[in-house]
Coordinates of C-alpha atoms and ligand atoms in Angstrom, one line a residue:
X1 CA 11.7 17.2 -15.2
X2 CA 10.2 14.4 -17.8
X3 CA 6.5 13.7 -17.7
X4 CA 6.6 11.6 -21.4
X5 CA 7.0 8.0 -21.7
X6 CA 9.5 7.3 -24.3
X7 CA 8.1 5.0 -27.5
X8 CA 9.5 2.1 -26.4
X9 CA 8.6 0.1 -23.2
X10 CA 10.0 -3.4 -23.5
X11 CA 12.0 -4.4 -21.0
X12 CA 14.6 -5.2 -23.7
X13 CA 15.5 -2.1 -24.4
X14 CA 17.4 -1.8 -21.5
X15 CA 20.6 -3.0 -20.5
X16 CA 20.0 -5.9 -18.6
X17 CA 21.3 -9.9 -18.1
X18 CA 19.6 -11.8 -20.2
X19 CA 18.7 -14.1 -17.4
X20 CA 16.9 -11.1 -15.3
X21 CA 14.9 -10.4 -19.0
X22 CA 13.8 -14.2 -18.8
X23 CA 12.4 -13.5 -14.9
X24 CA 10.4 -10.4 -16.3
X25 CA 8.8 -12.3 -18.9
X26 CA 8.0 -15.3 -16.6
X27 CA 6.7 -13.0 -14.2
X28 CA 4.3 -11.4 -17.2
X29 CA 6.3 -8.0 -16.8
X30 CA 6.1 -7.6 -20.8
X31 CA 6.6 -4.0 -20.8
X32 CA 7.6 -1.0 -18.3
X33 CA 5.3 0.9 -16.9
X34 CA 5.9 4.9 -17.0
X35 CA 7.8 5.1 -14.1
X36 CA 9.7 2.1 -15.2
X37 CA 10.6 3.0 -18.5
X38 CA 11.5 6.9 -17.5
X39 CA 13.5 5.8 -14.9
X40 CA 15.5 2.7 -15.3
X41 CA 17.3 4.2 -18.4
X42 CA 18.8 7.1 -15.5
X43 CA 19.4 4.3 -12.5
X44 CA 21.0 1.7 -14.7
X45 CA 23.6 4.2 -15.9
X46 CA 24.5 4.7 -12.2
X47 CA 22.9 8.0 -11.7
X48 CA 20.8 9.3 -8.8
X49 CA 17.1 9.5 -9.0
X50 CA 13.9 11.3 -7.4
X51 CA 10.8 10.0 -8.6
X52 CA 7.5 10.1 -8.0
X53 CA 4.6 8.8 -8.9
X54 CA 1.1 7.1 -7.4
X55 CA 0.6 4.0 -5.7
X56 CA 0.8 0.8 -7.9
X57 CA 2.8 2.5 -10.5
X58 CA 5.5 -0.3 -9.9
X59 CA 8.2 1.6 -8.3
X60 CA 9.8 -1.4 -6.7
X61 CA 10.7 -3.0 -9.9
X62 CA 12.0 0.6 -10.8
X63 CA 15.0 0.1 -8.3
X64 CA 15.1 -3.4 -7.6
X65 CA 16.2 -4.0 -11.1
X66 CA 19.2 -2.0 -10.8
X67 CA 19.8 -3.1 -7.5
X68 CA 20.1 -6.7 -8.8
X69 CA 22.2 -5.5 -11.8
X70 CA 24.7 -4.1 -9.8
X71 CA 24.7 -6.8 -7.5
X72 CA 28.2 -9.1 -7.0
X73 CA 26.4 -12.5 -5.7
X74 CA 30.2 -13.7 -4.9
X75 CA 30.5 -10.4 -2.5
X76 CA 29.1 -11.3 0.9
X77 CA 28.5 -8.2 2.3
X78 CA 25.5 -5.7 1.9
X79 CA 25.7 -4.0 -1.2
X80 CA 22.3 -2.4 -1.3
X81 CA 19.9 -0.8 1.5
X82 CA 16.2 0.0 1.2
X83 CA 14.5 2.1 3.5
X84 CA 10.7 2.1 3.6
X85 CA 7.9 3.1 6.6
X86 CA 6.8 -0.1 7.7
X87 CA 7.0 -3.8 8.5
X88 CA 3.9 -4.2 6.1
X89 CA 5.8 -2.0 2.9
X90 CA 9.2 -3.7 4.3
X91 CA 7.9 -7.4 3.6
X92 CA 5.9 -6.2 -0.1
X93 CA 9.2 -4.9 -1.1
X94 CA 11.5 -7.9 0.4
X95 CA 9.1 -9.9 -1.9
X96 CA 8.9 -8.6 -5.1
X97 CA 12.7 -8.3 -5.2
X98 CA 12.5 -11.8 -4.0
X99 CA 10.8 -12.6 -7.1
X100 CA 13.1 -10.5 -9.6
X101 CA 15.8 -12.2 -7.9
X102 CA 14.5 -15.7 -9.0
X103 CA 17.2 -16.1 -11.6
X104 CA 20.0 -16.2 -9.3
X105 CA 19.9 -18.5 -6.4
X106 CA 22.3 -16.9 -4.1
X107 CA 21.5 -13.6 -3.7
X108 CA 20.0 -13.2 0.0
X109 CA 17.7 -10.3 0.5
X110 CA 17.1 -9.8 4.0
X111 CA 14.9 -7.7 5.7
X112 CA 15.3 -5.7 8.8
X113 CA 11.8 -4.6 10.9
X114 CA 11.1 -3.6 14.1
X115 CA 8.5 -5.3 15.5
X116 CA 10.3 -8.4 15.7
X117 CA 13.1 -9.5 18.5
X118 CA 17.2 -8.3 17.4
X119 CA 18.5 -11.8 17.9
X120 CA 17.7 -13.3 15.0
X121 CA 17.9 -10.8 13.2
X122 CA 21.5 -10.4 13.9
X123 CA 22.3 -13.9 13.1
X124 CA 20.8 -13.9 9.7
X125 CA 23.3 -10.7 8.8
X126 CA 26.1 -12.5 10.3
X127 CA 25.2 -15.5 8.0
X128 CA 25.3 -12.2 5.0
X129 CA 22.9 -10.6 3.1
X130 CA 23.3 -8.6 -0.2
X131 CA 20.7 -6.4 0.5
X132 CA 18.7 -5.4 3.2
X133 CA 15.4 -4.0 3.2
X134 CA 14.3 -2.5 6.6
X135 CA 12.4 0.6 8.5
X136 CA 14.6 3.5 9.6
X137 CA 14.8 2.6 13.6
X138 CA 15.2 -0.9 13.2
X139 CA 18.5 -0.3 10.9
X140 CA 19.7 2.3 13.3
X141 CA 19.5 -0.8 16.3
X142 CA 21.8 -2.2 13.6
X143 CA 24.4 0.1 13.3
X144 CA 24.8 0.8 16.6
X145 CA 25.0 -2.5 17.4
X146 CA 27.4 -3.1 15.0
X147 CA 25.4 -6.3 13.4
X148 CA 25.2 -4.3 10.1
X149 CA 28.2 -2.6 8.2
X150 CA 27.5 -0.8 5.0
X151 CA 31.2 0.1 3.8
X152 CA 31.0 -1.9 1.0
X153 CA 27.0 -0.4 0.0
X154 CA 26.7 0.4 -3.6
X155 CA 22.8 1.6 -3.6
X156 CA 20.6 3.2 -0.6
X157 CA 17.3 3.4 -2.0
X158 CA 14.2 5.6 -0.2
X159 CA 11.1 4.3 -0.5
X160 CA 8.1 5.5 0.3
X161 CA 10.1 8.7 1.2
X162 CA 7.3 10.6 1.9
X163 CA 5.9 8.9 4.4
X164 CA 8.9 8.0 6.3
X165 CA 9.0 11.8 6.7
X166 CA 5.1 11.8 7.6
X167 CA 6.0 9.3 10.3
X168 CA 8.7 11.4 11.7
X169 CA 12.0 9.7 10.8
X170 CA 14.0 12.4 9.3
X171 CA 16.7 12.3 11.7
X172 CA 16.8 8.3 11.4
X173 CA 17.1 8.6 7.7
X174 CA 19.7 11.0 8.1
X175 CA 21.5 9.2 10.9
X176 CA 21.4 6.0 8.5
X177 CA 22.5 7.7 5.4
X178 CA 25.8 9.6 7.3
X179 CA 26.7 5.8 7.9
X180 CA 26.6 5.1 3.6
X181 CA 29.7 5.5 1.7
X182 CA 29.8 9.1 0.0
X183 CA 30.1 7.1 -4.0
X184 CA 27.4 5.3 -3.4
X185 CA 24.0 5.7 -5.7
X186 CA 21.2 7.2 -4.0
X187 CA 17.4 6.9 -5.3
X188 CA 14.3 8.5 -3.6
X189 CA 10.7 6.8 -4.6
X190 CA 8.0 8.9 -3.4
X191 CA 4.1 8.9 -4.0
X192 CA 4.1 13.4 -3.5
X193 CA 6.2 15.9 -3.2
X194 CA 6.0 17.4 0.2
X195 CA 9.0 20.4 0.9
X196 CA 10.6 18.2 3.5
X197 CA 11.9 15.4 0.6
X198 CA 13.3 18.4 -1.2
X199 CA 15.4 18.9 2.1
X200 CA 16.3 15.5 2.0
X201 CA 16.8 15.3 -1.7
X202 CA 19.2 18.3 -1.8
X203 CA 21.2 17.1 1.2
X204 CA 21.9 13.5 0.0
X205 CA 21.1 12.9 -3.3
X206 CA 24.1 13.7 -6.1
X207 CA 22.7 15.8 -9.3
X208 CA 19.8 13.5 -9.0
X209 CA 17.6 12.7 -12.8
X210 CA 14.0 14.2 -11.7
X211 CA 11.2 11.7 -13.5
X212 CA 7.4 13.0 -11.9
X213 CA 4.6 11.3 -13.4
X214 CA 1.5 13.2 -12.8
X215 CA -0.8 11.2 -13.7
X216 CA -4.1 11.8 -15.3
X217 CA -6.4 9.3 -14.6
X218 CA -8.6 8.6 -17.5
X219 CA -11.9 10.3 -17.0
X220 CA -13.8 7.4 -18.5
X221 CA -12.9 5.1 -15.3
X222 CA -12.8 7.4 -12.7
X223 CA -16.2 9.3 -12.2
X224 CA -15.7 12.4 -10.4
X225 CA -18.6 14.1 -8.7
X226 CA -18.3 17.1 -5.9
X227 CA -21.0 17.9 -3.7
X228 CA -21.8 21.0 -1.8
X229 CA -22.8 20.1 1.7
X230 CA -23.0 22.8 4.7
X231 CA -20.6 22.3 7.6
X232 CA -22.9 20.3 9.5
X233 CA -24.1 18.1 6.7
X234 CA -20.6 16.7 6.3
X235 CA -20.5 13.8 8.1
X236 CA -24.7 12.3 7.3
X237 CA -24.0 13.4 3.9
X238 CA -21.1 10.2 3.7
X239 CA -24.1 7.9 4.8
X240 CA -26.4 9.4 2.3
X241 CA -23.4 8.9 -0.3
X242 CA -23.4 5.4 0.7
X243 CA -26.8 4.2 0.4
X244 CA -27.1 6.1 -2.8
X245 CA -24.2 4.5 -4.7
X246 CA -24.0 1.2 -2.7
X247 CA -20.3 0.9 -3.9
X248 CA -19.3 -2.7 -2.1
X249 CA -15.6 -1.2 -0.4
X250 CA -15.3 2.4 -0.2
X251 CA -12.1 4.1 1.1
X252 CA -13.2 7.2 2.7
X253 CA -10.5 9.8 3.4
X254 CA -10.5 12.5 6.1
X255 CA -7.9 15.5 6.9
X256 CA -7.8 15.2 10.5
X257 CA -7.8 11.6 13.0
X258 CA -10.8 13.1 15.2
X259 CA -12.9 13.6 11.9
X260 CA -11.7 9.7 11.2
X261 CA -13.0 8.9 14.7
X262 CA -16.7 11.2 14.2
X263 CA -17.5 9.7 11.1
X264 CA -16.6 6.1 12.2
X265 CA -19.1 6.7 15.4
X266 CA -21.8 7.8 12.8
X267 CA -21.5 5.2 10.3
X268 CA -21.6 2.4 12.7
X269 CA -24.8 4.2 14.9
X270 CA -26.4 3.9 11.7
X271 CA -25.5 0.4 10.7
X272 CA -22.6 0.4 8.2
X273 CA -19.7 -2.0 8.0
X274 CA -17.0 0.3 8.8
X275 CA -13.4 0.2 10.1
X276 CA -10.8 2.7 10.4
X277 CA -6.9 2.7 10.3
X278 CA -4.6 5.0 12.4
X279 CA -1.3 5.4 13.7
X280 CA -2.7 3.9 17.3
X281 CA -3.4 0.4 16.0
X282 CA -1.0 -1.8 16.8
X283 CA 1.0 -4.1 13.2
X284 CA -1.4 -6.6 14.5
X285 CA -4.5 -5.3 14.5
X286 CA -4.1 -2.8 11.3
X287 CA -3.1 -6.5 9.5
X288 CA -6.8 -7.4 10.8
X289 CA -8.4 -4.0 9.6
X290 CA -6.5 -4.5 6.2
X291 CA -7.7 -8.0 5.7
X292 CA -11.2 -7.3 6.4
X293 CA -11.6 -4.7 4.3
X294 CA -9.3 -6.3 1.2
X295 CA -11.7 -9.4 1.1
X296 CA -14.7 -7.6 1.1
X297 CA -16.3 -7.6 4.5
X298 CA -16.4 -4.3 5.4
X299 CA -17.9 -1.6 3.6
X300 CA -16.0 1.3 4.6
X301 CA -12.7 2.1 5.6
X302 CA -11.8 5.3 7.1
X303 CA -8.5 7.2 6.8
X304 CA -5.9 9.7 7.3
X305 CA -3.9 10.2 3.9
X306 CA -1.5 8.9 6.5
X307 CA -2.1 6.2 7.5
X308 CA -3.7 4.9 3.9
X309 CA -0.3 5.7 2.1
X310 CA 1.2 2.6 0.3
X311 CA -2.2 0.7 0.3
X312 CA -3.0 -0.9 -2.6
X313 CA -6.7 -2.1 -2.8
X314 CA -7.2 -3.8 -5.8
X315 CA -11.4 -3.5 -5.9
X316 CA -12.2 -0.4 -5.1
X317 CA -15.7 0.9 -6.1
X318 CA -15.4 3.9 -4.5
X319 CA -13.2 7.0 -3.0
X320 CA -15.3 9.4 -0.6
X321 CA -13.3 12.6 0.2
X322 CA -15.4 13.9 3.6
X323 CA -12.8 16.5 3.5
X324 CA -11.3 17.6 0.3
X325 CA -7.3 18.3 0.6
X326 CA -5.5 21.6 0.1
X327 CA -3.2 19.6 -2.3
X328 CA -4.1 18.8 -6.0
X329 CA -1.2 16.2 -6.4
X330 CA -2.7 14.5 -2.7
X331 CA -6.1 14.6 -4.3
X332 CA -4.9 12.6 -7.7
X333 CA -3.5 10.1 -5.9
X334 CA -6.6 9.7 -3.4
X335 CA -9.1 8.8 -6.1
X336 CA -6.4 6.9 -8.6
X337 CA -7.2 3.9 -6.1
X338 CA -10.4 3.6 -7.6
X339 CA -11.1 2.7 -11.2
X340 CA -8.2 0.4 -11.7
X341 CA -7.5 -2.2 -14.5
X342 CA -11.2 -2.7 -15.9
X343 CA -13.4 -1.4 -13.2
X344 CA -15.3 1.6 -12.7
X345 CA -14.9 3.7 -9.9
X346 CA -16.7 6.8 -8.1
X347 CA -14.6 9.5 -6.6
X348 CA -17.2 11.3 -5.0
X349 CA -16.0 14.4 -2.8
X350 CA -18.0 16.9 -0.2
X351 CA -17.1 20.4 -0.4
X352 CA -18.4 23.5 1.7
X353 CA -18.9 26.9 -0.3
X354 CA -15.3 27.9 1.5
X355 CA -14.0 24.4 -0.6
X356 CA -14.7 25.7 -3.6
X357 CA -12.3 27.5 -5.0
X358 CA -9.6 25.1 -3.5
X359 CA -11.4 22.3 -5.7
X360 CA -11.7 24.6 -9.1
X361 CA -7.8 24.8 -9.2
X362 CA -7.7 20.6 -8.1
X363 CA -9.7 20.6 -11.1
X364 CA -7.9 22.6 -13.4
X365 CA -5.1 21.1 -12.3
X366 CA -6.7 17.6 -14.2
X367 CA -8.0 19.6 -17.0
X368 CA -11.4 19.3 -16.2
X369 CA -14.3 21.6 -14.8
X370 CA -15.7 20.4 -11.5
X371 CA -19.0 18.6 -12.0
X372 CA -21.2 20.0 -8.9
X373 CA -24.2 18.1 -7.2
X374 CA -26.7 18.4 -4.7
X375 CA -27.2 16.1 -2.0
X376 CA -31.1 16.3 -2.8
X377 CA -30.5 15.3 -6.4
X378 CA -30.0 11.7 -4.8
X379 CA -32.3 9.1 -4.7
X380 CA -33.0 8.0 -0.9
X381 CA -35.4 5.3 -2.1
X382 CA -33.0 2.4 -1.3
X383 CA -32.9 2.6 2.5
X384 CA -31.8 -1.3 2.8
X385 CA -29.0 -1.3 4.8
X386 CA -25.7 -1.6 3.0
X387 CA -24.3 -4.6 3.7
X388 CA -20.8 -6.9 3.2
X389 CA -20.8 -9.5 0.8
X390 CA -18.7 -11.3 2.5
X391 CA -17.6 -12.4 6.8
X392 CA -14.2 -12.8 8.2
X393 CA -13.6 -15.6 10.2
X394 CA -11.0 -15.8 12.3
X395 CA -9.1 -19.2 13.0
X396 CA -6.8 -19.2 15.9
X397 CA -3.6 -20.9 14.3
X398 CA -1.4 -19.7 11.2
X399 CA 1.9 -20.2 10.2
X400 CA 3.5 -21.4 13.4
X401 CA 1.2 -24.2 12.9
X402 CA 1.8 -24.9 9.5
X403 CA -2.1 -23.9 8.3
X404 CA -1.7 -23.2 4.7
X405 CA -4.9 -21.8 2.9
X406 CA -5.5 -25.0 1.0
X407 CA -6.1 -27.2 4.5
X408 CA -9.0 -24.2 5.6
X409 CA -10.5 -24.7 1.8
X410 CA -10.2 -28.0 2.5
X411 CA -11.7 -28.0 5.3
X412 CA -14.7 -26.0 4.3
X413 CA -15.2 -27.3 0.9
X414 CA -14.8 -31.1 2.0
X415 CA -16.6 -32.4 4.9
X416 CA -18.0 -29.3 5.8
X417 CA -20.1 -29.0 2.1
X418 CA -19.6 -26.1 0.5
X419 CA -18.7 -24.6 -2.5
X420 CA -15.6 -22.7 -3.6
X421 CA -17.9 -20.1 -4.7
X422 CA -18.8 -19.7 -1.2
X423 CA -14.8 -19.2 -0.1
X424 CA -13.1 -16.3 -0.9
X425 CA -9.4 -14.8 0.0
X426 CA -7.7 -16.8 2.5
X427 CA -4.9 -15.2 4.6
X428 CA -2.5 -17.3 7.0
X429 CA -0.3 -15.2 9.2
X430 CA 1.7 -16.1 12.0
X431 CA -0.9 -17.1 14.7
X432 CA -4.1 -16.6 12.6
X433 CA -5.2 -17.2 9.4
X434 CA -8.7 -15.6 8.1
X435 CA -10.9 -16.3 5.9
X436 CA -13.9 -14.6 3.7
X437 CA -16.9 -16.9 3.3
X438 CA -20.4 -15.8 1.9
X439 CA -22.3 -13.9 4.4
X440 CA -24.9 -16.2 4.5
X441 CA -22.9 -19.0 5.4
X442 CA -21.2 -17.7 8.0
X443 CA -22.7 -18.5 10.9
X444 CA -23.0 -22.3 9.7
X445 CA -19.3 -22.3 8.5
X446 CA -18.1 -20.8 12.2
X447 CA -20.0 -24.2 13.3
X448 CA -18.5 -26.5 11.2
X449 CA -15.3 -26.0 11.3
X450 CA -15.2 -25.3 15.1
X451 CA -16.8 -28.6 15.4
X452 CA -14.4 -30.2 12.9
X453 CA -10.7 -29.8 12.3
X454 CA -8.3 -28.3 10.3
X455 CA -5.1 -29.9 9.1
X456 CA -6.2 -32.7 11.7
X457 CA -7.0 -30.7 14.4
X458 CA -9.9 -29.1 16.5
X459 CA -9.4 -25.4 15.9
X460 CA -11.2 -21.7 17.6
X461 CA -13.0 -20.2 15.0
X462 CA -15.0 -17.0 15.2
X463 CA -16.3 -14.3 12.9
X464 CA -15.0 -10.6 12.7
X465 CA -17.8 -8.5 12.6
X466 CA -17.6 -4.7 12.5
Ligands
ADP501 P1 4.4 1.0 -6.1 O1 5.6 0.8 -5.3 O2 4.6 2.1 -7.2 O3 3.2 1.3 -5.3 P2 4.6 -1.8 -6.9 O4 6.1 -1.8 -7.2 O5 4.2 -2.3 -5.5 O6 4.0 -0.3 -7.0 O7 3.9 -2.5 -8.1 C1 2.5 -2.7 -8.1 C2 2.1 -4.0 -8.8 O8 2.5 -4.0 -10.2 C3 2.9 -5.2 -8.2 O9 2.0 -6.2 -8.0 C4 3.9 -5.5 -9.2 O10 4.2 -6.9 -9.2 C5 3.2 -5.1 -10.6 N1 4.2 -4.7 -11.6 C6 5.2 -3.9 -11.5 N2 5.8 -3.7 -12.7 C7 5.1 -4.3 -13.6 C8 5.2 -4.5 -15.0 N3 6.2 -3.9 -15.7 N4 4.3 -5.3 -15.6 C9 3.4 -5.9 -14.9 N5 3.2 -5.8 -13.6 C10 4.0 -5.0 -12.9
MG502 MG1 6.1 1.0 -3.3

């Protein structure tokens, strides 16, 4: 087991072609990260891999670098396989390898979701793919089916492994992996450590290189505050939390989905901006939760460690922990959302007297002593409500009719009259596309643009509120 970075992190230290070192440096990858630089020396010399580490730590590159190394472009058939839990962590993946793949025109990276009809799907793998990227059930349809072989599969790569196990597909995984040729290389990305990856890990994986990278988070970003709240506080005590701190996005984390639902009931009876994400909603619907919450119109989002795996916020003022996890290593990786790159960020957890000795050793366990507060220590002076900087509007049209986010800025900024200051992230997908504009806008910008047109025609506009 390594937890040290070794001295040096540039990319060319490694073995690889010089023309995948010149997409690194286009791409601004100037050097490895940890994970990176302990475990790309171990998976370009062929050998199999466990590794974990937190969200963000850029464990895609991690394997998609020797995944393109190993690659034969002039071999049509599929020589590498990525599992990962979802359409949403199927398509980041399909992309950034996408990108690292830029040097070489004819590699095709294809990737393999439910969600989406078979048929096409099988034609593209009859037209060949070098690697696939894909969710567990949907590359079982494959098999069966016979639309995918994997005979000639050099690399099966796990991603996410952690949740794919959280999301019940053990016996997928292990139906897919019976189907990859014994020589092959297997690596296993994973944010924890739960005891079901060791099962998988010692059933598949072939004197696999261990690299975990705990990591610290500097103390000096992250602010870490516990308060002591009674059983029955719990839930007010969030608001309270809220209207103290006034953090513009929060992600607030709870153990259970029925304490997701209670605290979602409270915070909206009281006013807040708040969403939550579980395993109910459907791709659609979580992509509109996501959104909202990403461009800064909703407060608060509520969520099961669950259902919050993989996400990767990048302004985060705050982490809430209404319940604080039995697991130290779950708790790291909780509050490392917040405080990224340059920004502060509050990691603010409630804990009953029986929570105390479970967050001493969490703690410890970050070398620190646990910095206790009362809930009367804060200041309830500010009793404005908290409220979103920004509105979603939704625009009924996306991709399928070609919207790109320059035609809605276009349309707002030109004849419409207002500012790109007043704009902010625009997000076509397939039927919709959304768009952040100033709060105090809104209302005028729904008018506008449903009275005028986008990319010459008359579109349905409406804001999201929550
Ligand atoms: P993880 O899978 O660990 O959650 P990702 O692979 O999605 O993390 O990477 C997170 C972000 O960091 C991505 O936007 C990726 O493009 C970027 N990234 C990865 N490696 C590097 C690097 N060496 N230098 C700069 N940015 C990087
Ligand atoms: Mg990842």
């Amino acid at each position: 087991m390594s937890d040290t970075t070794p001295a040096n992190t540039s990319f060319n230290a490694l073995p690889l072609s010089p023309a995948l070192l010149a997409t690194l440096q286009q791409l601004q990858y100037l050097t490895m990260t940890p994970i990176q630089a302990a475990s790309l020396p171990v998976t370009l010399a062929g050998h199999d891999l466990i590794a974990q580490a937190k969200t963000g730590s850029g464990k895609t590159a991690a394997f998609a670098l020797p995944l393109l190394t190993r690659l034969n472009p002039r071999r049509f058939a599929v020589q590498a396989l990525v599992l990962c839990p979802t359409r949403e962590l199927a398509d980041q993946v399909t992309q950034e390898i996408r990108r690292l793949a830029r040097f070489e025109d004819n590699i095709k990276i294809l990737s393999l979701v439910g969600g989406s009809t078979l048929r096409p799907q099988m034609a593209s793998l009859e037209h060949g793919a070098h690697i696939v990227v894909g969710t567990p059930g949907r590359i079982m349809d494959h098999l069966d089916r016979g639309s995918l072989k994997l005979d000639a599969l050099n690399i099966l790569v796990l991603d996410e492994a952690d949740r794919m196990l959280d999301m019940g597909f053990n016996d997928d995984i292990v139906y897919v992996v019976k189907r990859c040729p014994p020589n092959r290389q297997t690596l296993l990305f994973s944010a924890t450590y739960p005891e079901g990856i060791d099962r998988l890990a010692r059933q598949f994986l072939h004197e696999p290189t261990e690299v975990k990278l705990l990591e610290k988070h500097e103390g000096s970003k992250i602010r870490q505050r516990f308060y002591e709240v009674k059983h029955e506080e719990r839930l007010q005590a969030v608001a309270t939390l809220l209207k103290h701190y006034r953090p513009v996005s929060t992600l607030a984390f709870c153990n259970t989905k029925q304490q997701c639902r209670d605290l979602l009931e409270m915070l909206h009876a009281q006013g807040f901006h708040a969403l939550t994400l579980n395993g109910d909603l459907e791709q659609r619907e979580r992509d509109q939760v996501l959104i909202q919450f990403a461009n800064r119109s909703c407060s608060v989002l509520v969520a099961t460690d669950v259902a919050a795996r993989g996400l990767d916020i990048a302004q985060l003022e705050a982490v809430i922990n209404v319940d604080v996890t039995p697991d130290p290593e779950i708790h790291i990786h909780r509050i490392g959302r917040t405080g990224r790159g340059d920004e502060d960020g509050w990691a603010l957890s409630l804990g009953s007297p029986a929570d105390k000795r479970r967050i001493s050793a969490i703690a410890q366990m970050m070398g620190d002593e646990p910095e206790w507060h009362t809930l009367g220590s804060l200041q309830s002076g500010n009793d404005s409500p908290l409220v979103p900087p920004m509105v979603t509007l939704q625009i009924l049209g996306g991709r399928k009719e070609k919207i790109r986010p320059g035609d809605v800025l276009g349309a707002l900024t030109g004849e419409a009259g207002f500012t790109r200051e007043q704009v902010g992230k625009i997000t076509v997908t397939d039927q919709t596309t959304y768009v952040a504009v100033s709060r105090g806008i809104a209302r005028e910008a729904v008018r506008k643009l449903s009275a005028g047109k986008v990319k010459g025609k008359s579109v349905k506009v409406r804001a999201l509120e929550n």
